[in-house]
Amino acid sequence: METMVSNLEFAGLTEPFRPELLAHCYRMLGSVHDAEDLVQETYLRAWRGFEHFEGRSSVRRWLYKIATMACLTALETRPRRPLPSGLGAPQDDHHVTVAEREPEVPWLQPVPDRLLGTRGDDPAVVAAARSGVRLAFIAALQFLSARQRAVLTLRDVLAFRTAEVAEMLGTTTAAVDSTLRRARAAMSDAGPVPEDLAEPDAATRRKLLDDYVDAFTRADTDALVRLLRTDVELEMPPIPTWFTGRTAVVGFLSTRVLRPGLWRLGPSRANGQAAVVIRKRDDDGYRPYGAQVLTLDGTRVSRITSFNDPGLVALFGRTPAVD
């Protein structure tokens, strides 16, 4: 009976934090699959140490300490996860030879919003949660050392106090402040674009997403042109080649990708952004192909990040959540 009570007590105290811990581990690792593994490890470690938890800190902070240390250990043996835009210069001519896929590269992965609990009734809370997982922000984090990632996310995303972060990491407040300054400088150099603030309201966002799905599935390049910014960018991990400029992007899509009825797209959300789940037609029907995360600016698409990984379709689920 005591074990049952302890199980219930542990679950009641810790389970509400699971989605935000997943978001934290995802920021640190850049992989939703690795993040899920580390969250499981966090809960296992927390359960084993629960009887020794003395309540000197909040349960939330205690869990973040365990999760952060687990991520730091994992990152000792794992390389950073890039996007193609983090590896080389873009192409502005769609006639270029496109590089072969590089599946051996540990590419950055998207994360469906439904796993992060980024939907809710408080718009300010939802906006804050989404901004901390924006794809440009996660990609920029990859340029930081593991410890810089931890300090920056704990301080600037999660708003823990300096003293709290120092306690979590077993260091001094001076060391935390110094690491945070270096991390902020590195993030500035990496140049995450502050387009987070330019995303349209929900109604405009949904219409833009619906129009994009319609243009893509009908292979309507004229309609697609009207939806894209002139400086739109397209990248397609695991393909290293990426394109910049509407002429190059539309040229590539129209000559090498788009065919009427070839693609089926389902609206969704990932990384706090508009997204689509993609299936491709073959002789047996429509098969999982991947997912695109769209960066929106006003009434235009400014970036298309197409993750050509069939395994993502199951991750997004059968009925993607949109708003």
GROMACS .gro file of N, CA and C in nm, residues 60-177:
model
  354
   60ARG      N    1   0.952   2.120  -0.966
   60ARG     CA    2   0.985   2.160  -1.104
   60ARG      C    3   1.135   2.185  -1.119
   61ARG      N    4   1.192   2.262  -1.030
   61ARG     CA    5   1.335   2.293  -1.041
   61ARG      C    6   1.418   2.167  -1.021
   62TRP      N    7   1.375   2.081  -0.933
   62TRP     CA    8   1.445   1.954  -0.908
   62TRP      C    9   1.447   1.869  -1.035
   63LEU      N   10   1.333   1.862  -1.104
   63LEU     CA   11   1.326   1.785  -1.228
   63LEU      C   12   1.412   1.847  -1.338
   64TYR      N   13   1.412   1.979  -1.345
   64TYR     CA   14   1.496   2.044  -1.445
   64TYR      C   15   1.644   2.020  -1.418
   65LYS      N   16   1.681   2.015  -1.293
   65LYS     CA   17   1.820   1.985  -1.260
   65LYS      C   18   1.858   1.846  -1.309
   66ILE      N   19   1.773   1.748  -1.282
   66ILE     CA   20   1.800   1.611  -1.326
   66ILE      C   21   1.806   1.604  -1.478
   67ALA      N   22   1.708   1.666  -1.544
   67ALA     CA   23   1.702   1.661  -1.690
   67ALA      C   24   1.823   1.729  -1.754
   68THR      N   25   1.861   1.844  -1.699
   68THR     CA   26   1.975   1.918  -1.756
   68THR      C   27   2.103   1.839  -1.742
   69MET      N   28   2.126   1.780  -1.627
   69MET     CA   29   2.248   1.702  -1.608
   69MET      C   30   2.249   1.578  -1.698
   70ALA      N   31   2.132   1.518  -1.718
   70ALA     CA   32   2.125   1.403  -1.809
   70ALA      C   33   2.157   1.445  -1.952
   71CYS      N   34   2.108   1.562  -1.993
   71CYS     CA   35   2.136   1.612  -2.128
   71CYS      C   36   2.284   1.645  -2.144
   72LEU      N   37   2.344   1.707  -2.043
   72LEU     CA   38   2.486   1.740  -2.051
   72LEU      C   39   2.571   1.614  -2.066
   73THR      N   40   2.535   1.511  -1.994
   73THR     CA   41   2.607   1.383  -2.006
   73THR      C   42   2.591   1.326  -2.146
   74ALA      N   43   2.469   1.330  -2.199
   74ALA     CA   44   2.443   1.276  -2.333
   74ALA      C   45   2.520   1.353  -2.439
   75LEU      N   46   2.531   1.483  -2.422
   75LEU     CA   47   2.597   1.566  -2.523
   75LEU      C   48   2.749   1.549  -2.525
   76GLU      N   49   2.803   1.483  -2.425
   76GLU     CA   50   2.948   1.458  -2.424
   76GLU      C   51   2.990   1.369  -2.541
   77THR      N   52   2.898   1.287  -2.591
   77THR     CA   53   2.933   1.192  -2.697
   77THR      C   54   2.850   1.213  -2.824
   78ARG      N   55   2.779   1.327  -2.834
   78ARG     CA   56   2.694   1.349  -2.950
   78ARG      C   57   2.731   1.479  -3.020
   79PRO      N   58   2.740   1.477  -3.153
   79PRO     CA   59   2.772   1.600  -3.226
   79PRO      C   60   2.651   1.691  -3.235
   80ARG      N   61   2.676   1.815  -3.273
   80ARG     CA   62   2.564   1.908  -3.291
   80ARG      C   63   2.479   1.865  -3.409
   81ARG      N   64   2.353   1.902  -3.406
   81ARG     CA   65   2.259   1.866  -3.513
   81ARG      C   66   2.233   1.989  -3.600
   82PRO      N   67   2.287   1.989  -3.721
   82PRO     CA   68   2.272   2.106  -3.806
   82PRO      C   69   2.150   2.098  -3.897
   83LEU      N   70   2.119   2.211  -3.959
   83LEU     CA   71   2.037   2.216  -4.079
   83LEU      C   72   2.131   2.244  -4.195
   84PRO      N   73   2.089   2.220  -4.319
   84PRO     CA   74   2.177   2.251  -4.432
   84PRO      C   75   2.227   2.395  -4.432
   85SER      N   76   2.143   2.488  -4.384
   85SER     CA   77   2.182   2.629  -4.380
   85SER      C   78   2.294   2.655  -4.281
   86GLY      N   79   2.321   2.559  -4.193
   86GLY     CA   80   2.430   2.574  -4.098
   86GLY      C   81   2.560   2.512  -4.145
   87LEU      N   82   2.559   2.456  -4.265
   87LEU     CA   83   2.677   2.385  -4.315
   87LEU      C   84   2.741   2.452  -4.435
   88GLY      N   85   2.666   2.528  -4.512
   88GLY     CA   86   2.723   2.586  -4.633
   88GLY      C   87   2.635   2.695  -4.689
   89ALA      N   88   2.682   2.759  -4.796
   89ALA     CA   89   2.611   2.870  -4.858
   89ALA      C   90   2.494   2.820  -4.942
   90PRO      N   91   2.391   2.904  -4.959
   90PRO     CA   92   2.276   2.863  -5.040
   90PRO      C   93   2.302   2.877  -5.189
   91GLN      N   94   2.215   2.818  -5.267
   91GLN     CA   95   2.218   2.830  -5.412
   91GLN      C   96   2.105   2.923  -5.456
   92ASP      N   97   2.133   3.009  -5.554
   92ASP     CA   98   2.028   3.097  -5.607
   92ASP      C   99   1.992   3.061  -5.750
   93ASP      N  100   2.037   2.942  -5.795
   93ASP     CA  101   2.007   2.892  -5.929
   93ASP      C  102   1.956   2.749  -5.918
   94HIS      N  103   1.832   2.728  -5.956
   94HIS     CA  104   1.772   2.595  -5.938
   94HIS      C  105   1.826   2.491  -6.037
   95HIS      N  106   1.907   2.534  -6.133
   95HIS     CA  107   1.963   2.441  -6.230
   95HIS      C  108   2.084   2.364  -6.176
   96VAL      N  109   2.132   2.400  -6.060
   96VAL     CA  110   2.253   2.336  -6.006
   96VAL      C  111   2.225   2.188  -5.978
   97THR      N  112   2.332   2.112  -5.973
   97THR     CA  113   2.320   1.972  -5.934
   97THR      C  114   2.294   1.964  -5.784
   98VAL      N  115   2.189   1.897  -5.746
   98VAL     CA  116   2.154   1.883  -5.605
   98VAL      C  117   2.235   1.770  -5.544
   99ALA      N  118   2.294   1.797  -5.430
   99ALA     CA  119   2.377   1.697  -5.363
   99ALA      C  120   2.296   1.574  -5.324
  100GLU      N  121   2.362   1.462  -5.313
  100GLU     CA  122   2.298   1.339  -5.267
  100GLU      C  123   2.258   1.353  -5.120
  101ARG      N  124   2.158   1.276  -5.081
  101ARG     CA  125   2.118   1.274  -4.939
  101ARG      C  126   2.235   1.229  -4.852
  102GLU      N  127   2.241   1.284  -4.732
  102GLU     CA  128   2.344   1.245  -4.636
  102GLU      C  129   2.275   1.197  -4.508
  103PRO      N  130   2.220   1.076  -4.511
  103PRO     CA  131   2.145   1.026  -4.394
  103PRO      C  132   2.234   1.002  -4.273
  104GLU      N  133   2.366   0.994  -4.293
  104GLU     CA  134   2.454   0.969  -4.179
  104GLU      C  135   2.474   1.093  -4.093
  105VAL      N  136   2.440   1.210  -4.145
  105VAL     CA  137   2.450   1.333  -4.067
  105VAL      C  138   2.336   1.335  -3.965
  106PRO      N  139   2.365   1.363  -3.839
  106PRO     CA  140   2.257   1.372  -3.739
  106PRO      C  141   2.184   1.506  -3.751
  107TRP      N  142   2.092   1.514  -3.845
  107TRP     CA  143   2.025   1.640  -3.875
  107TRP      C  144   1.934   1.684  -3.761
  108LEU      N  145   1.916   1.813  -3.749
  108LEU     CA  146   1.816   1.868  -3.658
  108LEU      C  147   1.678   1.816  -3.696
  109GLN      N  148   1.595   1.789  -3.596
  109GLN     CA  149   1.460   1.738  -3.621
  109GLN      C  150   1.356   1.840  -3.575
  110PRO      N  151   1.238   1.838  -3.639
  110PRO     CA  152   1.128   1.920  -3.589
  110PRO      C  153   1.057   1.849  -3.474
  111VAL      N  154   0.976   1.923  -3.399
  111VAL     CA  155   0.899   1.861  -3.292
  111VAL      C  156   0.754   1.908  -3.303
  112PRO      N  157   0.657   1.815  -3.309
  112PRO     CA  158   0.516   1.855  -3.316
  112PRO      C  159   0.473   1.929  -3.190
  113ASP      N  160   0.394   2.033  -3.208
  113ASP     CA  161   0.345   2.109  -3.093
  113ASP      C  162   0.266   2.023  -2.996
  114ARG      N  163   0.198   1.922  -3.050
  114ARG     CA  164   0.111   1.840  -2.964
  114ARG      C  165   0.190   1.769  -2.854
  115LEU      N  166   0.320   1.749  -2.875
  115LEU     CA  167   0.402   1.684  -2.773
  115LEU      C  168   0.449   1.780  -2.665
  116LEU      N  169   0.439   1.910  -2.693
  116LEU     CA  170   0.498   2.008  -2.603
  116LEU      C  171   0.397   2.082  -2.518
  117GLY      N  172   0.269   2.056  -2.540
  117GLY     CA  173   0.169   2.126  -2.461
  117GLY      C  174   0.168   2.275  -2.485
  118THR      N  175   0.191   2.318  -2.611
  118THR     CA  176   0.198   2.460  -2.641
  118THR      C  177   0.064   2.519  -2.682
  119ARG      N  178  -0.043   2.447  -2.652
  119ARG     CA  179  -0.177   2.500  -2.676
  119ARG      C  180  -0.239   2.531  -2.540
  120GLY      N  181  -0.320   2.636  -2.533
  120GLY     CA  182  -0.380   2.671  -2.406
  120GLY      C  183  -0.471   2.791  -2.419
  121ASP      N  184  -0.520   2.838  -2.304
  121ASP     CA  185  -0.615   2.950  -2.303
  121ASP      C  186  -0.546   3.085  -2.288
  122ASP      N  187  -0.426   3.088  -2.235
  122ASP     CA  188  -0.355   3.213  -2.212
  122ASP      C  189  -0.264   3.243  -2.331
  123PRO      N  190  -0.298   3.341  -2.416
  123PRO     CA  191  -0.216   3.369  -2.535
  123PRO      C  192  -0.071   3.403  -2.502
  124ALA      N  193  -0.049   3.472  -2.391
  124ALA     CA  194   0.088   3.510  -2.355
  124ALA      C  195   0.171   3.386  -2.321
  125VAL      N  196   0.111   3.292  -2.248
  125VAL     CA  197   0.182   3.169  -2.212
  125VAL      C  198   0.211   3.086  -2.335
  126VAL      N  199   0.111   3.076  -2.425
  126VAL     CA  200   0.130   2.999  -2.547
  126VAL      C  201   0.239   3.061  -2.634
  127ALA      N  202   0.239   3.194  -2.647
  127ALA     CA  203   0.340   3.263  -2.728
  127ALA      C  204   0.480   3.240  -2.672
  128ALA      N  205   0.493   3.248  -2.540
  128ALA     CA  206   0.624   3.227  -2.478
  128ALA      C  207   0.673   3.085  -2.499
  129ALA      N  208   0.582   2.988  -2.486
  129ALA     CA  209   0.621   2.848  -2.505
  129ALA      C  210   0.664   2.823  -2.649
  130ARG      N  211   0.593   2.881  -2.743
  130ARG     CA  212   0.626   2.859  -2.883
  130ARG      C  213   0.756   2.927  -2.922
  131SER      N  214   0.782   3.046  -2.870
  131SER     CA  215   0.904   3.117  -2.909
  131SER      C  216   1.029   3.041  -2.866
  132GLY      N  217   1.020   2.963  -2.759
  132GLY     CA  218   1.135   2.889  -2.710
  132GLY      C  219   1.169   2.764  -2.790
  133VAL      N  220   1.084   2.729  -2.887
  133VAL     CA  221   1.113   2.611  -2.971
  133VAL      C  222   1.114   2.645  -3.119
  134ARG      N  223   1.114   2.775  -3.153
  134ARG     CA  224   1.121   2.814  -3.293
  134ARG      C  225   1.240   2.747  -3.361
  135LEU      N  226   1.222   2.706  -3.484
  135LEU     CA  227   1.325   2.630  -3.554
  135LEU      C  228   1.456   2.709  -3.566
  136ALA      N  229   1.447   2.840  -3.595
  136ALA     CA  230   1.568   2.922  -3.607
  136ALA      C  231   1.642   2.928  -3.474
  137PHE      N  232   1.567   2.932  -3.365
  137PHE     CA  233   1.629   2.938  -3.232
  137PHE      C  234   1.698   2.806  -3.200
  138ILE      N  235   1.632   2.695  -3.226
  138ILE     CA  236   1.691   2.564  -3.199
  138ILE      C  237   1.816   2.543  -3.284
  139ALA      N  238   1.810   2.585  -3.411
  139ALA     CA  239   1.926   2.572  -3.499
  139ALA      C  240   2.043   2.656  -3.447
  140ALA      N  241   2.014   2.776  -3.398
  140ALA     CA  242   2.120   2.862  -3.345
  140ALA      C  243   2.182   2.804  -3.218
  141LEU      N  244   2.099   2.738  -3.136
  141LEU     CA  245   2.151   2.676  -3.014
  141LEU      C  246   2.260   2.573  -3.045
  142GLN      N  247   2.252   2.514  -3.164
  142GLN     CA  248   2.349   2.410  -3.200
  142GLN      C  249   2.492   2.464  -3.211
  143PHE      N  250   2.506   2.596  -3.223
  143PHE     CA  251   2.638   2.656  -3.231
  143PHE      C  252   2.700   2.679  -3.093
  144LEU      N  253   2.625   2.654  -2.988
  144LEU     CA  254   2.674   2.674  -2.852
  144LEU      C  255   2.732   2.544  -2.796
  145SER      N  256   2.819   2.558  -2.700
  145SER     CA  257   2.863   2.440  -2.625
  145SER      C  258   2.745   2.388  -2.543
  146ALA      N  259   2.757   2.266  -2.498
  146ALA     CA  260   2.647   2.206  -2.420
  146ALA      C  261   2.616   2.289  -2.296
  147ARG      N  262   2.717   2.334  -2.227
  147ARG     CA  263   2.694   2.411  -2.104
  147ARG      C  264   2.634   2.548  -2.135
  148GLN      N  265   2.675   2.608  -2.245
  148GLN     CA  266   2.615   2.735  -2.285
  148GLN      C  267   2.468   2.717  -2.319
  149ARG      N  268   2.434   2.608  -2.386
  149ARG     CA  269   2.293   2.579  -2.416
  149ARG      C  270   2.213   2.570  -2.287
  150ALA      N  271   2.268   2.498  -2.191
  150ALA     CA  272   2.197   2.478  -2.064
  150ALA      C  273   2.173   2.611  -1.994
  151VAL      N  274   2.276   2.693  -1.982
  151VAL     CA  275   2.262   2.820  -1.911
  151VAL      C  276   2.167   2.913  -1.985
  152LEU      N  277   2.182   2.922  -2.116
  152LEU     CA  278   2.096   3.014  -2.192
  152LEU      C  279   1.950   2.975  -2.183
  153THR      N  280   1.921   2.846  -2.198
  153THR     CA  281   1.781   2.803  -2.193
  153THR      C  282   1.722   2.815  -2.053
  154LEU      N  283   1.801   2.780  -1.953
  154LEU     CA  284   1.750   2.791  -1.816
  154LEU      C  285   1.726   2.936  -1.775
  155ARG      N  286   1.813   3.026  -1.819
  155ARG     CA  287   1.798   3.166  -1.782
  155ARG      C  288   1.702   3.242  -1.874
  156ASP      N  289   1.728   3.238  -2.005
  156ASP     CA  290   1.655   3.325  -2.096
  156ASP      C  291   1.522   3.268  -2.144
  157VAL      N  292   1.510   3.136  -2.151
  157VAL     CA  293   1.385   3.075  -2.196
  157VAL      C  294   1.295   3.043  -2.078
  158LEU      N  295   1.352   2.980  -1.975
  158LEU     CA  296   1.274   2.932  -1.862
  158LEU      C  297   1.271   3.030  -1.745
  159ALA      N  298   1.356   3.133  -1.751
  159ALA     CA  299   1.355   3.242  -1.652
  159ALA      C  300   1.388   3.196  -1.510
  160PHE      N  301   1.470   3.093  -1.496
  160PHE     CA  302   1.523   3.060  -1.363
  160PHE      C  303   1.622   3.169  -1.323
  161ARG      N  304   1.631   3.194  -1.194
  161ARG     CA  305   1.725   3.294  -1.144
  161ARG      C  306   1.867   3.242  -1.152
  162THR      N  307   1.962   3.335  -1.155
  162THR     CA  308   2.103   3.297  -1.166
  162THR      C  309   2.143   3.200  -1.056
  163ALA      N  310   2.101   3.228  -0.933
  163ALA     CA  311   2.137   3.141  -0.820
  163ALA      C  312   2.077   3.002  -0.837
  164GLU      N  313   1.958   2.995  -0.892
  164GLU     CA  314   1.894   2.865  -0.914
  164GLU      C  315   1.971   2.785  -1.020
  165VAL      N  316   2.011   2.851  -1.128
  165VAL     CA  317   2.087   2.783  -1.232
  165VAL      C  318   2.221   2.736  -1.178
  166ALA      N  319   2.285   2.819  -1.096
  166ALA     CA  320   2.413   2.780  -1.037
  166ALA      C  321   2.397   2.655  -0.951
  167GLU      N  322   2.289   2.648  -0.876
  167GLU     CA  323   2.264   2.530  -0.792
  167GLU      C  324   2.239   2.407  -0.877
  168MET      N  325   2.162   2.423  -0.986
  168MET     CA  326   2.133   2.311  -1.074
  168MET      C  327   2.260   2.253  -1.136
  169LEU      N  328   2.350   2.342  -1.176
  169LEU     CA  329   2.470   2.300  -1.248
  169LEU      C  330   2.590   2.277  -1.157
  170GLY      N  331   2.573   2.300  -1.028
  170GLY     CA  332   2.683   2.280  -0.935
  170GLY      C  333   2.799   2.375  -0.958
  171THR      N  334   2.767   2.503  -0.983
  171THR     CA  335   2.870   2.602  -1.009
  171THR      C  336   2.838   2.731  -0.936
  172THR      N  337   2.909   2.838  -0.967
  172THR     CA  338   2.889   2.966  -0.900
  172THR      C  339   2.803   3.059  -0.984
  173THR      N  340   2.746   3.160  -0.919
  173THR     CA  341   2.666   3.259  -0.993
  173THR      C  342   2.755   3.336  -1.090
  174ALA      N  343   2.879   3.362  -1.053
  174ALA     CA  344   2.971   3.432  -1.143
  174ALA      C  345   2.996   3.350  -1.270
  175ALA      N  346   3.010   3.220  -1.253
  175ALA     CA  347   3.032   3.133  -1.368
  175ALA      C  348   2.909   3.130  -1.458
  176VAL      N  349   2.791   3.129  -1.398
  176VAL     CA  350   2.667   3.131  -1.476
  176VAL      C  351   2.658   3.260  -1.556
  177ASP      N  352   2.684   3.373  -1.492
  177ASP     CA  353   2.677   3.502  -1.561
  177ASP      C  354   2.777   3.509  -1.677
   0.00000   0.00000   0.00000
